[in-house]
mmCIF file of C-alpha atoms in Angstrom:
data_model
loop_
_atom_site.group_PDB
_atom_site.id
_atom_site.type_symbol
_atom_site.label_atom_id
_atom_site.label_comp_id
_atom_site.label_asym_id
_atom_site.label_seq_id
_atom_site.Cartn_x
_atom_site.Cartn_y
_atom_site.Cartn_z
ATOM 1 C CA MET A 1 -0.012 -0.013 0.012
ATOM 2 C CA SER A 2 1.318 3.384 -0.905
ATOM 3 C CA LYS A 3 1.510 6.111 1.721
ATOM 4 C CA PRO A 4 -0.806 9.114 1.228
ATOM 5 C CA ALA A 5 0.767 12.327 0.058
ATOM 6 C CA LEU A 6 1.503 14.852 2.818
ATOM 7 C CA THR A 7 0.195 17.777 0.820
ATOM 8 C CA LEU A 8 -2.295 18.274 -2.002
ATOM 9 C CA LYS A 9 -2.887 21.347 -4.056
ATOM 10 C CA PHE A 10 -6.353 22.603 -4.920
ATOM 11 C CA LYS A 11 -7.788 25.716 -6.381
ATOM 12 C CA CYS A 12 -9.784 27.835 -3.982
ATOM 13 C CA LYS A 13 -13.466 27.973 -4.906
ATOM 14 C CA LYS A 14 -13.713 31.600 -3.874
ATOM 15 C CA CYS A 15 -10.620 33.297 -5.333
ATOM 16 C CA THR A 16 -9.175 30.490 -7.534
ATOM 17 C CA LYS A 17 -5.727 30.784 -5.948
ATOM 18 C CA PRO A 18 -3.918 27.458 -5.415
ATOM 19 C CA VAL A 19 -4.171 26.262 -1.824
ATOM 20 C CA THR A 20 -1.931 23.685 -0.192
ATOM 21 C CA LEU A 21 -3.872 21.179 1.915
ATOM 22 C CA TYR A 22 -1.918 19.311 4.522
ATOM 23 C CA LEU A 23 -2.600 15.715 5.633
ATOM 24 C CA GLN A 24 -4.249 15.829 9.047
ATOM 25 C CA LYS A 25 -2.686 13.530 11.621
ATOM 26 C CA THR A 26 -6.113 12.948 13.109
ATOM 27 C CA SER A 27 -7.559 9.560 13.954
ATOM 28 C CA ALA A 28 -10.913 10.840 12.672
ATOM 29 C CA CYS A 29 -11.500 7.632 10.785
ATOM 30 C CA SER A 30 -9.230 4.821 9.723
ATOM 31 C CA HIS A 31 -11.008 4.694 6.381
ATOM 32 C CA ILE A 32 -9.813 8.022 5.145
ATOM 33 C CA GLN A 33 -6.870 10.409 5.035
ATOM 34 C CA PRO A 34 -8.267 13.872 5.680
ATOM 35 C CA TYR A 35 -6.619 16.984 4.301
ATOM 36 C CA GLN A 36 -7.230 20.617 5.388
ATOM 37 C CA GLY A 37 -5.877 23.992 4.417
ATOM 38 C CA ILE A 38 -6.805 27.642 4.571
ATOM 39 C CA CYS A 39 -6.548 29.890 1.567
ATOM 40 C CA LYS A 40 -5.051 33.385 1.789
ATOM 41 C CA CYS A 41 -8.540 34.759 1.311
ATOM 42 C CA GLY A 42 -9.620 32.952 4.502
ATOM 43 C CA GLU A 43 -11.608 30.127 2.925
ATOM 44 C CA LEU A 44 -11.258 26.818 4.715
ATOM 45 C CA MET A 45 -10.782 23.963 2.289
ATOM 46 C CA ARG A 46 -11.118 20.296 2.973
ATOM 47 C CA HIS A 47 -10.440 17.143 1.022
ATOM 48 C CA ALA A 48 -10.024 13.502 1.838
ATOM 49 C CA THR A 49 -9.041 10.290 0.124
ATOM 50 C CA GLY A 50 -10.267 6.819 0.928
ATOM 51 C CA ASP A 51 -13.654 5.343 1.652
ATOM 52 C CA LYS A 52 -16.227 7.236 -0.402
ATOM 53 C CA ASP A 53 -18.952 7.551 2.268
ATOM 54 C CA ALA A 54 -16.495 8.443 5.006
ATOM 55 C CA VAL A 55 -14.912 11.062 2.760
ATOM 56 C CA ALA A 56 -18.327 12.562 1.970
ATOM 57 C CA SER A 57 -19.312 12.859 5.601
ATOM 58 C CA PHE A 58 -15.911 14.408 6.449
ATOM 59 C CA VAL A 59 -15.975 16.964 3.624
ATOM 60 C CA ASN A 60 -19.608 17.871 4.309
ATOM 61 C CA SER A 61 -19.058 18.356 8.001
ATOM 62 C CA THR A 62 -18.300 21.944 9.013
ATOM 63 C CA ASP A 63 -17.045 21.576 12.576
ATOM 64 C CA ASN A 64 -13.748 20.293 13.879
ATOM 65 C CA SER A 65 -15.266 17.687 16.135
ATOM 66 C CA TRP A 66 -15.862 15.428 13.176
ATOM 67 C CA MET A 67 -16.640 11.865 13.961
ATOM 68 C CA HIS A 68 -17.708 8.893 11.859
ATOM 69 C CA HIS A 69 -21.486 9.689 11.946
ATOM 70 C CA HIS A 70 -23.898 9.079 9.194
ATOM 71 C CA HIS A 71 -26.119 12.124 9.331
ATOM 72 C CA HIS A 72 -27.520 13.675 6.234
ATOM 73 C CA HIS A 73 -28.021 17.436 6.390
ATOM 74 C CA HIS A 74 -29.692 19.052 3.403
#
């Protein structure tokens, strides 16, 4: 198994500048590798690789106390 990258680059949705997201050393969920970064414009960006459902719940959560819950907020 290959190790996940420590950083990923994404374009900010707000100002389109490239943002470096850093691999989070959290034990949020063993199914995913969460990434997080903050753009210069202040926009918080999140990404994750791994289990599709776990990634979706991580990316869609807006607080830092993220746990492996399966809630659907629309």
